[in-house]
Amino acid sequence: MAPRFLYLIRHGQYETANAPDDRGGGLTELGRLQAQHTAERLRWLEVRCIHHSSLRRASQTARILARSFPDVPLRPSRLLWETIPAIPPGYEAQFGDRVPEGAEEQAAQAFERYFKPAREPRLELIVAHGNLIRYFVCRVLGLPPEAWLRMEMHHCGISQVVVLPDGRAHLIAHNDTGHLPYAIQTLS
């Protein structure tokens, strides 16, 4: 087994109103600019694959990133859709009716699928959503899944994880926005 380096990237800013279907809104102009800056930041990496949520905002972000890696495959997945990975104590009323059945299982399945050692050293991008990325970071750090609500993720913020050959995962960086000029950093 070999290490797997994962760059977890939240999608860019997106339209929250008037989504044409269940895939949600697309990137705003600012969201496209955030994704372009992120592509520029990552372009020197030897990326082997770009996994991404098949929701519109993440798919569009992944396609912008892919311009820096023309021979790298894009792999959409419903497992990477936005979700409520766990309901923190005291938030039951806030989230109770908004949590689809199977949401916690989806997050756990996504973690099990992507956070495992590789056969040979690999570097992969995962373009997903803030809640899911925060859940991944909690799992890597050994925190309870409910702790996801206690951290933030900027649009196009980058978190880095290495999964070691023995399966242990280590957080290298969380919510890095150094590649984004301050004026274009957004949270929601």
CSV table of C-alpha atoms in Angstrom, one decimal:
chain,number,residue,atom,x,y,z
A,1,MET,CA,0.0,0.0,0.0
A,2,ALA,CA,1.0,3.6,-0.5
A,3,PRO,CA,0.0,7.1,0.7
A,4,ARG,CA,-3.0,8.9,-0.9
A,5,PHE,CA,-2.9,12.7,-0.8
A,6,LEU,CA,-6.4,14.3,-0.9
A,7,TYR,CA,-7.1,17.9,-1.6
A,8,LEU,CA,-10.6,18.6,-0.4
A,9,ILE,CA,-12.0,21.7,-2.2
A,10,ARG,CA,-15.2,23.4,-1.5
A,11,HIS,CA,-17.1,24.6,-4.6
A,12,GLY,CA,-17.1,28.3,-5.5
A,13,GLN,CA,-19.8,30.8,-4.5
A,14,TYR,CA,-23.1,29.9,-6.2
A,15,GLU,CA,-26.7,31.0,-6.9
A,16,THR,CA,-29.0,30.0,-4.1
A,17,ALA,CA,-32.3,31.0,-5.7
A,18,ASN,CA,-34.2,29.7,-8.8
A,19,ALA,CA,-32.3,26.4,-9.3
A,20,PRO,CA,-33.7,24.8,-12.5
A,21,ASP,CA,-33.7,21.3,-11.0
A,22,ASP,CA,-32.6,19.2,-8.1
A,23,ARG,CA,-28.9,19.7,-9.0
A,24,GLY,CA,-29.0,23.2,-7.4
A,25,GLY,CA,-27.7,26.5,-8.6
A,26,GLY,CA,-24.6,27.2,-10.6
A,27,LEU,CA,-21.6,29.3,-9.9
A,28,THR,CA,-21.8,33.1,-9.7
A,29,GLU,CA,-19.2,35.2,-11.5
A,30,LEU,CA,-17.4,35.5,-8.2
A,31,GLY,CA,-17.6,31.7,-7.8
A,32,ARG,CA,-16.0,31.2,-11.2
A,33,LEU,CA,-13.2,33.6,-10.3
A,34,GLN,CA,-12.6,31.8,-7.0
A,35,ALA,CA,-12.3,28.5,-9.0
A,36,GLN,CA,-9.9,30.0,-11.5
A,37,HIS,CA,-7.6,31.2,-8.6
A,38,THR,CA,-7.8,27.7,-7.1
A,39,ALA,CA,-6.9,26.1,-10.4
A,40,GLU,CA,-3.9,28.4,-10.6
A,41,ARG,CA,-2.9,27.5,-7.1
A,42,LEU,CA,-3.1,23.7,-7.8
A,43,ARG,CA,-1.8,23.6,-11.4
A,44,TRP,CA,1.7,22.4,-10.4
A,45,LEU,CA,0.4,19.3,-8.7
A,46,GLU,CA,0.6,15.8,-10.2
A,47,VAL,CA,-3.2,15.1,-9.9
A,48,ARG,CA,-4.3,11.7,-10.9
A,49,CYS,CA,-8.1,12.1,-10.6
A,50,ILE,CA,-10.7,14.8,-9.8
A,51,HIS,CA,-13.7,13.4,-7.9
A,52,HIS,CA,-16.6,15.8,-7.5
A,53,SER,CA,-20.2,16.1,-6.4
A,54,SER,CA,-22.6,15.9,-9.3
A,55,LEU,CA,-24.5,19.0,-7.9
A,56,ARG,CA,-24.1,21.9,-10.4
A,57,ARG,CA,-21.9,24.2,-8.3
A,58,ALA,CA,-19.3,21.4,-7.6
A,59,SER,CA,-19.4,20.1,-11.1
A,60,GLN,CA,-18.8,23.6,-12.5
A,61,THR,CA,-15.9,24.1,-10.1
A,62,ALA,CA,-14.4,20.8,-11.0
A,63,ARG,CA,-14.5,21.6,-14.7
A,64,ILE,CA,-12.7,24.9,-14.1
A,65,LEU,CA,-10.0,23.1,-12.1
A,66,ALA,CA,-9.8,20.4,-14.8
A,67,ARG,CA,-8.6,23.0,-17.3
A,68,SER,CA,-5.2,22.9,-15.4
A,69,PHE,CA,-5.2,19.1,-15.8
A,70,PRO,CA,-6.4,18.2,-19.3
A,71,ASP,CA,-5.6,14.5,-19.2
A,72,VAL,CA,-7.0,13.9,-15.7
A,73,PRO,CA,-10.4,12.2,-15.5
A,74,LEU,CA,-13.4,13.9,-13.8
A,75,ARG,CA,-15.4,11.5,-11.7
A,76,PRO,CA,-18.8,12.7,-10.6
A,77,SER,CA,-20.5,11.1,-7.6
A,78,ARG,CA,-23.8,11.5,-5.7
A,79,LEU,CA,-21.9,10.3,-2.6
A,80,LEU,CA,-20.3,13.7,-2.5
A,81,TRP,CA,-23.5,15.7,-2.5
A,82,GLU,CA,-24.2,18.2,0.2
A,83,THR,CA,-25.6,16.6,3.4
A,84,ILE,CA,-26.2,17.1,7.0
A,85,PRO,CA,-23.7,14.5,8.2
A,86,ALA,CA,-24.8,14.5,11.9
A,87,ILE,CA,-27.0,16.6,14.1
A,88,PRO,CA,-25.2,18.2,17.0
A,89,PRO,CA,-26.9,18.1,20.4
A,90,GLY,CA,-29.2,21.1,20.8
A,91,TYR,CA,-29.7,21.5,17.0
A,92,GLU,CA,-32.4,18.9,16.6
A,93,ALA,CA,-35.2,21.5,16.0
A,94,GLN,CA,-33.0,23.4,13.5
A,95,PHE,CA,-32.1,20.4,11.4
A,96,GLY,CA,-34.8,17.9,12.2
A,97,ASP,CA,-37.0,18.3,9.2
A,98,ARG,CA,-34.1,19.2,6.8
A,99,VAL,CA,-32.1,16.0,7.1
A,100,PRO,CA,-33.0,13.5,4.4
A,101,GLU,CA,-33.1,9.8,5.2
A,102,GLY,CA,-29.7,8.2,4.9
A,103,ALA,CA,-27.7,11.5,5.2
A,104,GLU,CA,-25.4,10.2,7.9
A,105,GLU,CA,-24.8,7.0,6.0
A,106,GLN,CA,-24.0,8.9,2.9
A,107,ALA,CA,-21.3,10.9,4.7
A,108,ALA,CA,-19.8,7.7,6.3
A,109,GLN,CA,-19.9,5.9,2.9
A,110,ALA,CA,-18.1,8.8,1.2
A,111,PHE,CA,-15.4,8.7,3.8
A,112,GLU,CA,-14.9,5.0,3.5
A,113,ARG,CA,-14.7,5.2,-0.2
A,114,TYR,CA,-12.1,8.0,-0.6
A,115,PHE,CA,-10.1,7.9,2.6
A,116,LYS,CA,-8.1,4.7,2.2
A,117,PRO,CA,-4.5,3.9,1.1
A,118,ALA,CA,-3.6,3.7,-2.5
A,119,ARG,CA,-1.8,0.9,-4.4
A,120,GLU,CA,0.8,3.4,-5.5
A,121,PRO,CA,1.3,7.0,-4.3
A,122,ARG,CA,-1.5,9.2,-5.6
A,123,LEU,CA,-2.8,12.7,-5.4
A,124,GLU,CA,-6.5,13.3,-6.0
A,125,LEU,CA,-8.8,16.3,-5.7
A,126,ILE,CA,-12.3,16.0,-4.2
A,127,VAL,CA,-14.6,18.9,-5.0
A,128,ALA,CA,-17.5,18.8,-2.6
A,129,HIS,CA,-19.5,20.8,-0.2
A,130,GLY,CA,-18.7,22.6,3.1
A,131,ASN,CA,-20.7,20.3,5.4
A,132,LEU,CA,-19.2,17.1,4.0
A,133,ILE,CA,-15.7,18.4,4.0
A,134,ARG,CA,-16.0,19.5,7.6
A,135,TYR,CA,-17.3,16.1,8.4
A,136,PHE,CA,-14.3,14.5,6.7
A,137,VAL,CA,-12.0,16.7,8.7
A,138,CYS,CA,-13.7,15.6,11.9
A,139,ARG,CA,-13.2,12.0,11.0
A,140,VAL,CA,-9.6,12.5,10.2
A,141,LEU,CA,-9.0,14.3,13.5
A,142,GLY,CA,-11.0,11.6,15.5
A,143,LEU,CA,-13.6,14.2,16.6
A,144,PRO,CA,-17.3,13.3,17.0
A,145,PRO,CA,-19.1,13.7,13.7
A,146,GLU,CA,-21.3,16.4,15.3
A,147,ALA,CA,-18.3,18.7,15.6
A,148,TRP,CA,-18.6,19.6,11.8
A,149,LEU,CA,-20.8,22.5,12.8
A,150,ARG,CA,-18.0,24.1,14.8
A,151,MET,CA,-15.7,24.9,11.8
A,152,GLU,CA,-16.1,27.0,8.7
A,153,MET,CA,-15.2,26.4,5.0
A,154,HIS,CA,-14.7,29.2,2.6
A,155,HIS,CA,-15.8,28.9,-1.0
A,156,CYS,CA,-12.8,27.2,-2.8
A,157,GLY,CA,-11.0,26.7,0.5
A,158,ILE,CA,-8.6,23.8,0.4
A,159,SER,CA,-8.1,21.2,3.0
A,160,GLN,CA,-5.3,18.6,2.6
A,161,VAL,CA,-5.2,15.1,4.0
A,162,VAL,CA,-2.7,12.3,3.7
A,163,VAL,CA,-3.9,8.7,4.1
A,164,LEU,CA,-0.9,6.6,5.1
A,165,PRO,CA,-0.2,3.1,3.9
A,166,ASP,CA,-1.5,1.7,7.2
A,167,GLY,CA,-4.9,3.5,6.8
A,168,ARG,CA,-4.3,6.3,9.3
A,169,ALA,CA,-5.2,9.8,8.0
A,170,HIS,CA,-3.5,13.1,8.9
A,171,LEU,CA,-4.7,16.6,8.4
A,172,ILE,CA,-2.1,18.7,6.7
A,173,ALA,CA,-4.1,21.9,6.2
A,174,HIS,CA,-7.7,23.1,6.6
A,175,ASN,CA,-9.6,25.8,4.8
A,176,ASP,CA,-6.5,27.3,3.1
A,177,THR,CA,-7.5,30.4,1.3
A,178,GLY,CA,-4.1,31.9,0.7
A,179,HIS,CA,-4.6,31.6,-3.1
A,180,LEU,CA,-7.7,33.8,-2.9
A,181,PRO,CA,-7.4,37.6,-2.7
A,182,TYR,CA,-9.1,38.8,0.5
A,183,ALA,CA,-11.7,40.7,-1.5
A,184,ILE,CA,-13.1,37.5,-3.1
A,185,GLN,CA,-13.2,35.2,0.0
A,186,THR,CA,-16.7,34.2,0.9
A,187,LEU,CA,-18.3,31.7,3.3
A,188,SER,CA,-21.9,31.5,2.1
